[in-house]
Tab-separated table of C-alpha atoms in Angstrom:
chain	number	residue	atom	x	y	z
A	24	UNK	CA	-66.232	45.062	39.237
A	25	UNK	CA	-62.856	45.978	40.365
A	26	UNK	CA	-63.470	49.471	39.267
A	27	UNK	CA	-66.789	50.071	40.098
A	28	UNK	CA	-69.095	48.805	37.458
A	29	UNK	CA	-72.247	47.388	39.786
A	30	UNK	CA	-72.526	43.565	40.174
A	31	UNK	CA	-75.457	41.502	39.495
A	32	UNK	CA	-76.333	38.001	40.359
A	33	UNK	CA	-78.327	35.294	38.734
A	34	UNK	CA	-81.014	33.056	41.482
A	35	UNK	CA	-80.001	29.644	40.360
A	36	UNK	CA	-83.850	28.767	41.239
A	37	UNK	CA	-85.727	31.247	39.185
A	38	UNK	CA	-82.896	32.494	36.429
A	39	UNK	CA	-83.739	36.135	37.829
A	40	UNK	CA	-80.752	38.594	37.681
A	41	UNK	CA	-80.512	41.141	40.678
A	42	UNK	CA	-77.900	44.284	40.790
A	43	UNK	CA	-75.974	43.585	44.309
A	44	UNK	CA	-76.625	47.202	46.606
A	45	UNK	CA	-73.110	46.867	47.555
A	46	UNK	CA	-69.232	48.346	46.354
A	47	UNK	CA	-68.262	46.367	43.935
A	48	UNK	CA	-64.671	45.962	44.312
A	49	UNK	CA	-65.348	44.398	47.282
A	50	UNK	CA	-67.250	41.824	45.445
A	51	UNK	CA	-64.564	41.197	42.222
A	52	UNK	CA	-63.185	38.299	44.312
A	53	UNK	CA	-66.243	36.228	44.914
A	54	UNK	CA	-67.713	36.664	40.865
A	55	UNK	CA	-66.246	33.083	39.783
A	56	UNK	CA	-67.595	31.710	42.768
A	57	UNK	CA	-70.295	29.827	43.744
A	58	UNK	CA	-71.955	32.357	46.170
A	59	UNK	CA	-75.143	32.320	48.276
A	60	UNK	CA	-76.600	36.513	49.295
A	61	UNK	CA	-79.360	36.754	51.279
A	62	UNK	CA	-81.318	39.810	52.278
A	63	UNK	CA	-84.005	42.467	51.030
A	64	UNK	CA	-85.027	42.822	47.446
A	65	UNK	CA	-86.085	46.387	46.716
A	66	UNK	CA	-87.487	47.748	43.294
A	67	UNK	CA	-87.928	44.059	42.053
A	68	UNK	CA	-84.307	43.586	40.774
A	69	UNK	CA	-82.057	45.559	43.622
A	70	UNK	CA	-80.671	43.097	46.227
A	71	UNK	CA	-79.311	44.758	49.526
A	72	UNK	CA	-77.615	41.999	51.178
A	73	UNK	CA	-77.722	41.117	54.709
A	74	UNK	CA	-75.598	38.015	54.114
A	75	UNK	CA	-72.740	36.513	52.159
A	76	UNK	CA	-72.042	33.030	51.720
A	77	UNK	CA	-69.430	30.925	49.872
A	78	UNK	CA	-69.878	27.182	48.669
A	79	UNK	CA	-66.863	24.717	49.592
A	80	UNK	CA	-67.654	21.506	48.916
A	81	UNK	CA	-71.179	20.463	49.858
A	82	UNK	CA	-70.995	23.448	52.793
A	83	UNK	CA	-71.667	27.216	53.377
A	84	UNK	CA	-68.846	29.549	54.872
A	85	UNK	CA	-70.399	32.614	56.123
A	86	UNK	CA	-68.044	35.547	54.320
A	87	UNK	CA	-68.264	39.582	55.589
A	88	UNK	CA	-69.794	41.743	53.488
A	89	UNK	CA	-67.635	45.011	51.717
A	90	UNK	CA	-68.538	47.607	53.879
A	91	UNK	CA	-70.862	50.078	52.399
A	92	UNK	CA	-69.388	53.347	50.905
């Protein structure tokens, strides 16, 4: 991710991998992470998020999202 490759996330509730519609190096940091993205689905599988969230502890820290390139 830190060089470009695109990122994708997993939906813990459905097991359904999206490709994250953002630059990935500004996403490398977060990929060990328990995350939480939120926004439009496009194409079935493309996520263009609106929203990023981290999990710390039992609670959700609203993050900024990489600007777009």
């Amino acid at each position: 991710a830190e060089k470009g490759q695109p990122v994708g996330f997993v939906d813990a509730k459905t097991g359904k991998l999206y490709t994250v519609l953002l630059p990935s190096p500004g996403l490398a940091k977060y990929l060990e992470q328990e995350v939480r993205l939120t926004g439009r689905v496009q194409k079935e599988t493309l996520l263009a998020p609106e929203k990023l969230e981290l999990k710390d502890g039992e609670t959700w820290t609203a993050v900024e999202l990489p600007k777009a390139m």
